[in-house]
PDB file of C-alpha atoms in Angstrom:
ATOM      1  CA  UNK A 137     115.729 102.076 -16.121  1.00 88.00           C
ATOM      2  CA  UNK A 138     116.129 102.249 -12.137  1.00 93.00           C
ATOM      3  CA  UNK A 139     119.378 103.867 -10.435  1.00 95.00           C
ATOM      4  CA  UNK A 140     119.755 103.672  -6.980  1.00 95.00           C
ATOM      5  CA  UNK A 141     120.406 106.638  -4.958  1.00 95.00           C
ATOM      6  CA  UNK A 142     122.903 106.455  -1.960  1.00 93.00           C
ATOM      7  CA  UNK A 143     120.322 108.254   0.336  1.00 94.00           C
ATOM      8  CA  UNK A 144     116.599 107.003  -0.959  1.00 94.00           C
ATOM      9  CA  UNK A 145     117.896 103.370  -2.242  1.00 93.00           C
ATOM     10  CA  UNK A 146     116.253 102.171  -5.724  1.00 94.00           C
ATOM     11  CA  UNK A 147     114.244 104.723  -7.734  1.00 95.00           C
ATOM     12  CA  UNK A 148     112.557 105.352 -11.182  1.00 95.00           C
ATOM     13  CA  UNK A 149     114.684 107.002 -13.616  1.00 95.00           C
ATOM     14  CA  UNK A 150     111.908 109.693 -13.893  1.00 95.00           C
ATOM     15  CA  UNK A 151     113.621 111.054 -10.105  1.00 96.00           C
ATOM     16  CA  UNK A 152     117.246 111.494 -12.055  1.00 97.00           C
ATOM     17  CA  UNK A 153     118.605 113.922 -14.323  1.00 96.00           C
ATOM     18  CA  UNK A 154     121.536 113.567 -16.101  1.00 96.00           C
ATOM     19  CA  UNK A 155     123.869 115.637 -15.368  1.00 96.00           C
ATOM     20  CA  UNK A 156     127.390 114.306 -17.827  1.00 94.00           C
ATOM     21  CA  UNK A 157     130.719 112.478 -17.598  1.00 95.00           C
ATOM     22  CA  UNK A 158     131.961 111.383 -14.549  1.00 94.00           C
ATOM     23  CA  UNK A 159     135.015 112.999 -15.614  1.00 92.00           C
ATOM     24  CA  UNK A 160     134.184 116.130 -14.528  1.00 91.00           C
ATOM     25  CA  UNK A 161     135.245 114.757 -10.881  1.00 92.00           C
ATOM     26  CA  UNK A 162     138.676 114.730 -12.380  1.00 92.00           C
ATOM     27  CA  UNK A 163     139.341 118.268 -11.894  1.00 93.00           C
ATOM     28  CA  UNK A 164     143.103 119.159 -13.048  1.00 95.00           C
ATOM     29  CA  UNK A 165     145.441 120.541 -10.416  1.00 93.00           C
ATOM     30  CA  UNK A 166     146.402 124.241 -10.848  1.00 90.00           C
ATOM     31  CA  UNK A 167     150.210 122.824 -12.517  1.00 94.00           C
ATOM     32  CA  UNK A 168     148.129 121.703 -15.840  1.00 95.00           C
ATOM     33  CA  UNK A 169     148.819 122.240 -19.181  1.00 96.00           C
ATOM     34  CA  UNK A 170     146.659 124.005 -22.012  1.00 95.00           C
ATOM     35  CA  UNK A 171     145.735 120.667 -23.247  1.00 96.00           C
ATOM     36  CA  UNK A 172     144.470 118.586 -19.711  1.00 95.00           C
ATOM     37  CA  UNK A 173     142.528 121.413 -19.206  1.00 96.00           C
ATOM     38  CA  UNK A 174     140.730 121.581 -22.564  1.00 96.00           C
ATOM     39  CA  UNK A 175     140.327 117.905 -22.424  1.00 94.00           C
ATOM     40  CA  UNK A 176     138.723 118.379 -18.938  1.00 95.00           C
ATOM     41  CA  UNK A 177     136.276 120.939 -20.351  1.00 95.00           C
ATOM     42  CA  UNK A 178     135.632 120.003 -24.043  1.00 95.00           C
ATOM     43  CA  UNK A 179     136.334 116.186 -24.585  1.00 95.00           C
ATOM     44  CA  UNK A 180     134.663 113.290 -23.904  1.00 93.00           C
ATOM     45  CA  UNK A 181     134.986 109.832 -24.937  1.00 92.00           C
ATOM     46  CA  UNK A 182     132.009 108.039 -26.634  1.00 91.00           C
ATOM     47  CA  UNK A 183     132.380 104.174 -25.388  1.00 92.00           C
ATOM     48  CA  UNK A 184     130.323 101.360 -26.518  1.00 96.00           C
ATOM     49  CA  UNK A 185     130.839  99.528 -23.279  1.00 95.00           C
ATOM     50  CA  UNK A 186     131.059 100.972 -19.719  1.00 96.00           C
ATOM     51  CA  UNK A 187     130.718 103.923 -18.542  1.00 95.00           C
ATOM     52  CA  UNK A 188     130.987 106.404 -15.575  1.00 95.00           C
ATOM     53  CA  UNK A 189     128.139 109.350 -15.902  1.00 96.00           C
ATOM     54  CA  UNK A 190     126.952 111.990 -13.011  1.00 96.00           C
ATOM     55  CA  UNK A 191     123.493 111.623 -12.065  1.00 97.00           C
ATOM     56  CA  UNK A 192     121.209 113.832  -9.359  1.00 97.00           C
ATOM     57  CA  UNK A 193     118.074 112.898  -7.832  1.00 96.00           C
ATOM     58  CA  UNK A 194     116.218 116.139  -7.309  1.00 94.00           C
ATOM     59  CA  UNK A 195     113.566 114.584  -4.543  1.00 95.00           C
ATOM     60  CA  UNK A 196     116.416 114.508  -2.051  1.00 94.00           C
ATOM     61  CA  UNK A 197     119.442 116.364  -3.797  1.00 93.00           C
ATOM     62  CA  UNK A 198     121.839 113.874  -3.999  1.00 94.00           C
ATOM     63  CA  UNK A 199     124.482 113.540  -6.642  1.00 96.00           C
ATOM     64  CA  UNK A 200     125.620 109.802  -7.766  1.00 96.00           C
ATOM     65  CA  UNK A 201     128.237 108.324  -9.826  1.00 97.00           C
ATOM     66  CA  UNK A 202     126.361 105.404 -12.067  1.00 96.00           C
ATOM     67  CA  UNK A 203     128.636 102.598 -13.721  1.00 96.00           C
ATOM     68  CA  UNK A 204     127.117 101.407 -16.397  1.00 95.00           C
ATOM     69  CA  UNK A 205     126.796  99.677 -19.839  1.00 95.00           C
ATOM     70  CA  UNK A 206     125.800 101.974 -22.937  1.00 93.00           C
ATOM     71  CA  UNK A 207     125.169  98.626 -24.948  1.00 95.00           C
ATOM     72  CA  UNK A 208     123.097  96.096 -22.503  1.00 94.00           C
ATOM     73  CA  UNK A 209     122.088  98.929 -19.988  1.00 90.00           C
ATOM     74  CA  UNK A 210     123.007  96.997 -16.981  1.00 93.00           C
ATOM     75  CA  UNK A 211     124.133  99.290 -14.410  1.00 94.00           C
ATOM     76  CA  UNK A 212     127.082  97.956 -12.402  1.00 94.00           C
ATOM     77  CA  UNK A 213     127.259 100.222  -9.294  1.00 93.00           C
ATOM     78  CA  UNK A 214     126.243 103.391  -8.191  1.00 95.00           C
ATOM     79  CA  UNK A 215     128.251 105.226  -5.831  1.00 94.00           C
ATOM     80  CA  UNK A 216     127.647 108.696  -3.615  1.00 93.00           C
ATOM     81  CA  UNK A 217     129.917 110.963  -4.253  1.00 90.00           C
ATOM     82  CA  UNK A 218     131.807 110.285  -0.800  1.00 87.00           C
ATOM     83  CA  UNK A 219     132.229 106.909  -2.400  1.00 88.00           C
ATOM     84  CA  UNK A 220     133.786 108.013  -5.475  1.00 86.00           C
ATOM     85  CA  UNK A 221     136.216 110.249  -3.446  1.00 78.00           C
ATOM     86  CA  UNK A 222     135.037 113.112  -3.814  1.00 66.00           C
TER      87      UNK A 222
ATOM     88  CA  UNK B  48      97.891 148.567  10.106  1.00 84.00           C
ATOM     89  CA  UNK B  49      96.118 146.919   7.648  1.00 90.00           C
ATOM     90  CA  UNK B  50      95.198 143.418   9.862  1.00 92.00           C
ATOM     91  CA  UNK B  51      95.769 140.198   7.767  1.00 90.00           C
ATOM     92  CA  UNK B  52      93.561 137.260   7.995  1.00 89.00           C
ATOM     93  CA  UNK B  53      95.530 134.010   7.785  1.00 85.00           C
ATOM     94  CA  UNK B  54      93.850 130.918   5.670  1.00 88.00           C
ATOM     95  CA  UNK B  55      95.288 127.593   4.668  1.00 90.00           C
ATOM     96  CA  UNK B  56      96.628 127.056   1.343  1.00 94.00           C
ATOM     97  CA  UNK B  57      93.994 124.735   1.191  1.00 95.00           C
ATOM     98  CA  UNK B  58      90.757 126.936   1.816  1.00 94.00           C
ATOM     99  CA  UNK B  59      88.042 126.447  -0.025  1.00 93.00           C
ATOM    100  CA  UNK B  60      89.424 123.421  -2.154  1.00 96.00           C
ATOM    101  CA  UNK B  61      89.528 120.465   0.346  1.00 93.00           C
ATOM    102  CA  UNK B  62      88.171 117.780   1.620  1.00 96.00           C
ATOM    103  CA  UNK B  63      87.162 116.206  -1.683  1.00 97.00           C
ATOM    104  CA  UNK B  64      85.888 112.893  -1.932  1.00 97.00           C
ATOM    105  CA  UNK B  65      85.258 110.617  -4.763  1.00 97.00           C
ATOM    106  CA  UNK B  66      84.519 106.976  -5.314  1.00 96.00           C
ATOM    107  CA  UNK B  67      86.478 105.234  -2.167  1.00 96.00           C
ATOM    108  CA  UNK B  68      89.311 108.060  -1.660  1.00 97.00           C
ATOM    109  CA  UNK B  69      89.190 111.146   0.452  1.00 98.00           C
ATOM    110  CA  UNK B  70      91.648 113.842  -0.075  1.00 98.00           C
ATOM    111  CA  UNK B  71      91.301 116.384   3.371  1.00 97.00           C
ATOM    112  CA  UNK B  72      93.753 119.053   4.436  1.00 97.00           C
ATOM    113  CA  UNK B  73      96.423 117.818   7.180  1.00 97.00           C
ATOM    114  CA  UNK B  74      98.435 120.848   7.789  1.00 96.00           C
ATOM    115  CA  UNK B  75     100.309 120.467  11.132  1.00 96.00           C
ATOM    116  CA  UNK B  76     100.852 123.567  13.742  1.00 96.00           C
ATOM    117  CA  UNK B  77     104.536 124.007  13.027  1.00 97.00           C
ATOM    118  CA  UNK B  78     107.027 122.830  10.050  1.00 97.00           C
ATOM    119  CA  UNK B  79     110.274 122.730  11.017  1.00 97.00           C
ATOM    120  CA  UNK B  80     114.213 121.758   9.049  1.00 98.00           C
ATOM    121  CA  UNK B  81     116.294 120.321  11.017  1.00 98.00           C
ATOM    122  CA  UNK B  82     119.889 119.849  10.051  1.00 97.00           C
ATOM    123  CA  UNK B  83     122.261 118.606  12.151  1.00 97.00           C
ATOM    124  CA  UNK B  84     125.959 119.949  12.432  1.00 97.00           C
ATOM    125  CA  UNK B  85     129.090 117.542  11.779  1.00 95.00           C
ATOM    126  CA  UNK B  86     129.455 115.146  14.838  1.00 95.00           C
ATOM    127  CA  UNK B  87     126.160 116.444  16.525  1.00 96.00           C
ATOM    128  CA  UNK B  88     123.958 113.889  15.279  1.00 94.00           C
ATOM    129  CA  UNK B  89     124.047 111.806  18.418  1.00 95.00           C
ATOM    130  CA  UNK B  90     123.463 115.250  21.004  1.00 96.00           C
ATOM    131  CA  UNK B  91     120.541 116.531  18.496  1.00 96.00           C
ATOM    132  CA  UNK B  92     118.551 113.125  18.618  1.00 96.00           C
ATOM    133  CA  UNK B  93     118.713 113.130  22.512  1.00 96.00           C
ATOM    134  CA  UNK B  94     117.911 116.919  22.209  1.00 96.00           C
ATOM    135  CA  UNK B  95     114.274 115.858  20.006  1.00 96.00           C
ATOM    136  CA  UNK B  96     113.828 112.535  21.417  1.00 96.00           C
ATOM    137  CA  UNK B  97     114.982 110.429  18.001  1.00 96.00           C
ATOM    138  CA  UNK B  98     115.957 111.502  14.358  1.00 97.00           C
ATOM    139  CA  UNK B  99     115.299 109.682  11.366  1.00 97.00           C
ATOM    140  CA  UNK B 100     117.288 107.607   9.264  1.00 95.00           C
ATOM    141  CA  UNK B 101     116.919 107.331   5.129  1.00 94.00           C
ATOM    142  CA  UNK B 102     113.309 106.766   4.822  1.00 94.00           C
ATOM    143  CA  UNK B 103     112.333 106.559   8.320  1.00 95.00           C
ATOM    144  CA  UNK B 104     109.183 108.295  10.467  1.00 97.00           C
ATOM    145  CA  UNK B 105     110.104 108.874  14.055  1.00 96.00           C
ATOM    146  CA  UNK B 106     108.279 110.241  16.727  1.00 96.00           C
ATOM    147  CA  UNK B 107     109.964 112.693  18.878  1.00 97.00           C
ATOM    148  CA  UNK B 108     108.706 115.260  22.038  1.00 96.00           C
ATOM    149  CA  UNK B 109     107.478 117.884  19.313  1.00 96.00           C
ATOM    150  CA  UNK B 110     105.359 115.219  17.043  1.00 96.00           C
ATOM    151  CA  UNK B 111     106.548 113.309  13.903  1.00 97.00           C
ATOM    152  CA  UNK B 112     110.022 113.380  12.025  1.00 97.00           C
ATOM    153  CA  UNK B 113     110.504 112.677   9.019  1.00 97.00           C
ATOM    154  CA  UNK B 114     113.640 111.711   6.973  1.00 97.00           C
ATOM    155  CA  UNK B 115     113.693 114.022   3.917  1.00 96.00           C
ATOM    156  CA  UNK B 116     117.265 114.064   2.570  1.00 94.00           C
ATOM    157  CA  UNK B 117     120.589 112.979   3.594  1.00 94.00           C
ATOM    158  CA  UNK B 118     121.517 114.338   7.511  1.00 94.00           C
ATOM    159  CA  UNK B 119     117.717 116.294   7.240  1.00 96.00           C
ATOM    160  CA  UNK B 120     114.915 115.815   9.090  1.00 97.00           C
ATOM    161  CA  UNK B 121     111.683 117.893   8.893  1.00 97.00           C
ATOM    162  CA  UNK B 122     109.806 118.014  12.016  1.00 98.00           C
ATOM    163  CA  UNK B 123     105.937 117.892  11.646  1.00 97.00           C
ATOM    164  CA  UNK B 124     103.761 119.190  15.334  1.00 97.00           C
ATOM    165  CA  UNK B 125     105.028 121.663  17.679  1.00 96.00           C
ATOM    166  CA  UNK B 126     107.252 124.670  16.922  1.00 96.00           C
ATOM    167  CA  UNK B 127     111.010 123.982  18.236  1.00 95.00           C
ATOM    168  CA  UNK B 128     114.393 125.456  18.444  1.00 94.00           C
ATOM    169  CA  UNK B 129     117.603 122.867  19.092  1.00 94.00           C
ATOM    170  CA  UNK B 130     121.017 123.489  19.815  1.00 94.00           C
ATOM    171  CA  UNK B 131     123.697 121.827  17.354  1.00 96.00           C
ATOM    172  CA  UNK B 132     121.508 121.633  14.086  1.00 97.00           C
ATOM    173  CA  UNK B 133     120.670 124.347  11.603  1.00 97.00           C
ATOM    174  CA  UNK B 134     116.978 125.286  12.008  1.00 97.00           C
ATOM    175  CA  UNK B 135     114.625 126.951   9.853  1.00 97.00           C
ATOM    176  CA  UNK B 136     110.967 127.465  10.702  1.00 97.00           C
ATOM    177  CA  UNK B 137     108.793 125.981   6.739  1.00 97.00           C
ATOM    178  CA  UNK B 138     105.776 126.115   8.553  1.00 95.00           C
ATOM    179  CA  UNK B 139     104.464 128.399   5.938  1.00 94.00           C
ATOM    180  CA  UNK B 140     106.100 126.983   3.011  1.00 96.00           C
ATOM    181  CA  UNK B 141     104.833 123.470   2.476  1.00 97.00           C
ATOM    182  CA  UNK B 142     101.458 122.111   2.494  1.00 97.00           C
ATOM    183  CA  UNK B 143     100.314 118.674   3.989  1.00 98.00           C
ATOM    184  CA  UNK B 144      97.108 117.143   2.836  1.00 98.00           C
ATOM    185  CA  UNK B 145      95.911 113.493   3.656  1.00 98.00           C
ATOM    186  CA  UNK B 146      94.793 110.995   0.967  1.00 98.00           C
ATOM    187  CA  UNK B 147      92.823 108.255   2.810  1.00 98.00           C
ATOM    188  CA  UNK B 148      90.718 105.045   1.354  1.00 97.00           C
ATOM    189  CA  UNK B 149      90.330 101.728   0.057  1.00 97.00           C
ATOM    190  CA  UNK B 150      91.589 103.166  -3.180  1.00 97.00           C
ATOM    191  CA  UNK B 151      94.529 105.503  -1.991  1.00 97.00           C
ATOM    192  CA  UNK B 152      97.174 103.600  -3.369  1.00 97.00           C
ATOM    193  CA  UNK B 153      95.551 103.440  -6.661  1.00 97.00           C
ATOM    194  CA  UNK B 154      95.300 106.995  -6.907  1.00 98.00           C
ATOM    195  CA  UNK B 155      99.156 107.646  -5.759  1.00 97.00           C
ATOM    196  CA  UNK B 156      99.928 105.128  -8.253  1.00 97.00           C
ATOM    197  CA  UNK B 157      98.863 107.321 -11.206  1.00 97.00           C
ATOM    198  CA  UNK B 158     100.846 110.295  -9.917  1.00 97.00           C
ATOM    199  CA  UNK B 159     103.805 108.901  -8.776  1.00 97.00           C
ATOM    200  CA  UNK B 160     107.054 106.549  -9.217  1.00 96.00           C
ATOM    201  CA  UNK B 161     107.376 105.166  -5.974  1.00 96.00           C
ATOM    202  CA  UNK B 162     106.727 101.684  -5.660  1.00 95.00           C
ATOM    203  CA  UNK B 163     104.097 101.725  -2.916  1.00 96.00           C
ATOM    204  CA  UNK B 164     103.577  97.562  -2.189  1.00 95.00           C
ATOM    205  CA  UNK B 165     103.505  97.250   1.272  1.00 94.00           C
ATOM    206  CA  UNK B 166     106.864  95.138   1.221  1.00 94.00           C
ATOM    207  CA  UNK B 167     108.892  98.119   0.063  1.00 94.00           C
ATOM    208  CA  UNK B 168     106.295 100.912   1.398  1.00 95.00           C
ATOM    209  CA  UNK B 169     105.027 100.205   4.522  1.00 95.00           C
ATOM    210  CA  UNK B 170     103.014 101.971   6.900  1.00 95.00           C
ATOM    211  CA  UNK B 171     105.960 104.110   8.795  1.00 94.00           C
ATOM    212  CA  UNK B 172     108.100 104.325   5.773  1.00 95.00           C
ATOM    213  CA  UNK B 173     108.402 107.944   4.069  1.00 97.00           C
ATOM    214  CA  UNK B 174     110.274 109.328   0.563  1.00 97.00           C
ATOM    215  CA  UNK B 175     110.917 111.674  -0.998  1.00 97.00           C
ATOM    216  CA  UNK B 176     109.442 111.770  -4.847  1.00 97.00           C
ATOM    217  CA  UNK B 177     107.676 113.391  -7.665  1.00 96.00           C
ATOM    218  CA  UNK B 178     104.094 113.694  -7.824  1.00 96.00           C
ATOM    219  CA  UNK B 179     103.155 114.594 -11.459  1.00 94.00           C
ATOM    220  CA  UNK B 180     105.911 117.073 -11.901  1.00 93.00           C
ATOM    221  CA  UNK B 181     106.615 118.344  -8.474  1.00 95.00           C
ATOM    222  CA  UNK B 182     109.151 117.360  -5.784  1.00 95.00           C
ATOM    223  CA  UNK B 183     107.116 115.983  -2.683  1.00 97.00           C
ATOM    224  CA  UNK B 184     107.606 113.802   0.137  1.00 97.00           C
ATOM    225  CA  UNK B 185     105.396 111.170   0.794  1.00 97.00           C
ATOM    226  CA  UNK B 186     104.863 109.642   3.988  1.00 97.00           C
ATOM    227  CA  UNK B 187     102.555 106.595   4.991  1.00 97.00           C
ATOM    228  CA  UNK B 188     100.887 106.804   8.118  1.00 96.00           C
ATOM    229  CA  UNK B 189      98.148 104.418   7.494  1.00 95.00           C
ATOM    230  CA  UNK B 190      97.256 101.274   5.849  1.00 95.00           C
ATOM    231  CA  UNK B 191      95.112 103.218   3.655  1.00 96.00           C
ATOM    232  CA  UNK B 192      96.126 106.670   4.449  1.00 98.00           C
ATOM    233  CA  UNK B 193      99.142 108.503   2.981  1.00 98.00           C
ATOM    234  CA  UNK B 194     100.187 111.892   3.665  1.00 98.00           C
ATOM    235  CA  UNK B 195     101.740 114.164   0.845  1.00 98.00           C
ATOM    236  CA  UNK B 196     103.727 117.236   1.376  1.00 98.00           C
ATOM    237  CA  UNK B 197     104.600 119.848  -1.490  1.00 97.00           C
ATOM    238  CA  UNK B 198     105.700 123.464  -1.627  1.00 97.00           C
ATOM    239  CA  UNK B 199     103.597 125.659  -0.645  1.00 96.00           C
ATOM    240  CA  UNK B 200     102.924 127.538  -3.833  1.00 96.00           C
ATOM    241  CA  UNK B 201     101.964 124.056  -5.465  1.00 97.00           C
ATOM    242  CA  UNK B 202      99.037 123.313  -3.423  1.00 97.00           C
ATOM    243  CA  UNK B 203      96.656 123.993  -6.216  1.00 97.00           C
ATOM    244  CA  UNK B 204      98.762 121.952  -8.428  1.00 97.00           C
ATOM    245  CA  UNK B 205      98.692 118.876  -6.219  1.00 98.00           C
ATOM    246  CA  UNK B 206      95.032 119.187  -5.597  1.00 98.00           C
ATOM    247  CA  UNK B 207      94.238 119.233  -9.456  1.00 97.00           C
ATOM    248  CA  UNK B 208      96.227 116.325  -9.944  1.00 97.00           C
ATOM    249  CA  UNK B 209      94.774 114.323  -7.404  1.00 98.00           C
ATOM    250  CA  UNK B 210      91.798 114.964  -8.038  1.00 98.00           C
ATOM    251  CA  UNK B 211      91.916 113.942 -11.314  1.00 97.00           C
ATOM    252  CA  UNK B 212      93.340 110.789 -10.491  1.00 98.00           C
ATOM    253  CA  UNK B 213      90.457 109.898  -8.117  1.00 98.00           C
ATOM    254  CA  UNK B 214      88.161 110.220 -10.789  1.00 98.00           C
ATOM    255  CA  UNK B 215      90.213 108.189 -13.331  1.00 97.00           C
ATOM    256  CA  UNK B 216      90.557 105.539 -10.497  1.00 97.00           C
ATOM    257  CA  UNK B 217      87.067 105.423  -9.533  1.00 97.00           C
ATOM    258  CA  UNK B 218      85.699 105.779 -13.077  1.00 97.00           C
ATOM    259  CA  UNK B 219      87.477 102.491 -13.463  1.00 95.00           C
ATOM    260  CA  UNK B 220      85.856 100.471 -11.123  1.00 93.00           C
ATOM    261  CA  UNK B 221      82.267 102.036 -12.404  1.00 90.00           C
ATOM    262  CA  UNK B 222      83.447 100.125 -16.175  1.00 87.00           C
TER     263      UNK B 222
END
């Protein structure tokens, strides 16, 4: 598997780590309830079918948003984190 | 005061050559950062004379830049100060050694993930990577010479796992 890093360009999966659901972008606002904040923390969905996970490549220290498939492992974009408006 | 003697990180271990690879000790005079502040991109290159883009070797008034993570630049040659950029001197934190040879590439192969063809590594082009396990950036300044840089406290590390490569590589073409 390659991922391409918004600073470096393509790279070997061996230069990422994993680092969870891109949903932990979605921070909720300080007016949340109980339960958007224990989704936020606790729950994640389990798709067969795209995805959006966190990745970092530690060579450079850049954090990336990866779009991809969990059943044919294509990856459909990766994004910097200025992309994904954050 | 007790007077210090100052030796290389690499004393006593380099150059080492085997089959058609030599790995030799490249340590420049000065290491420095260089991080340039929001909007002062522009004044800081006319400050150095250049600053490197993603992947990119440039040579500015103090020796060689090179790119080594998003807005940083690590200067390789003289020491320097510059107004508009965060600076910190790393002279004595990293070591650079020199792999040079007809069978240079074949050795980084073993050690690294980089894809190192000449279309999408060529002579001028730098990255930062892993060798074996480490974090390192690796720079070709050659057609057959590559220059690796890795903390410091690694040196012995990187040494060992070169040199273990260049006897894998050349054991190979002894078969």
């Amino acid at each position: 598997m390659r991922l391409t890093c918004p600073h470096c360009g393509d790279r070997d999966l061996r230069e990422f780590t994993y680092k969870g659901d891109a949903l932990a972008l979605l921070r909720p606002d300080e007016t949340a309830n109980p339960q958007e904040w224990v989704d936020y923390v606790h729950n994640r969905d389990n798709p067969a079918g795209t995805t959006s996970e966190l990745w970092y490549h530690g060579p450079c220290g850049s954090w990336l948003v990866a779009v991809r498939d969990t059943t044919t492992h294509v990856t459909h974009r990766t994004l910097s984190l200025a992309e994904a408006g954050k | 005061m007790a007077k210090l003697i100052a030796r290389p990180a690499t004393d006593g271990l380099l150059p080492i050559e085997i089959g058609k690879a030599i790995l030799e000790d490249a340590q420049p005079q000065a290491i420095t950062w260089v991080a340039p502040f929001n909007r002062k991109k522009s004044a800081v290159s006319k400050t150095l004379g250049g600053f490197p883009g993603p992947g990119e070797v440039v040579e500015v008034k103090a020796g060689r830049a090179l790119s080594v993570g998003p807005g940083q630049a690590m200067i390789l040659g003289a020491p320097l100060d510059c107004e508009g950029a965060a600076v910190a001197d790393q002279s004595d934190a990293w070591t650079v050694v020199a792999l040079e040879g007809a069978a240079a590439r074949d050795v980084l192969a073993r050690v690294t993930p980089l894809d190192l063809r000449d279309a999408v590594f060529p002579e001028g082009g730098t990255a930062r990577t892993l060798v074996g396990h480490m974090t390192a950036s690796l720079t070709r300044v050659g057609p057959f010479r590559f220059e690796i840089m890795v903390f410091r406290s690694m040196t012995q590390t990187l040494i060992h796992e070169l040199e273990r490569a260049m006897k894998h590589v050349d054991a190979r073409t002894k078969l």
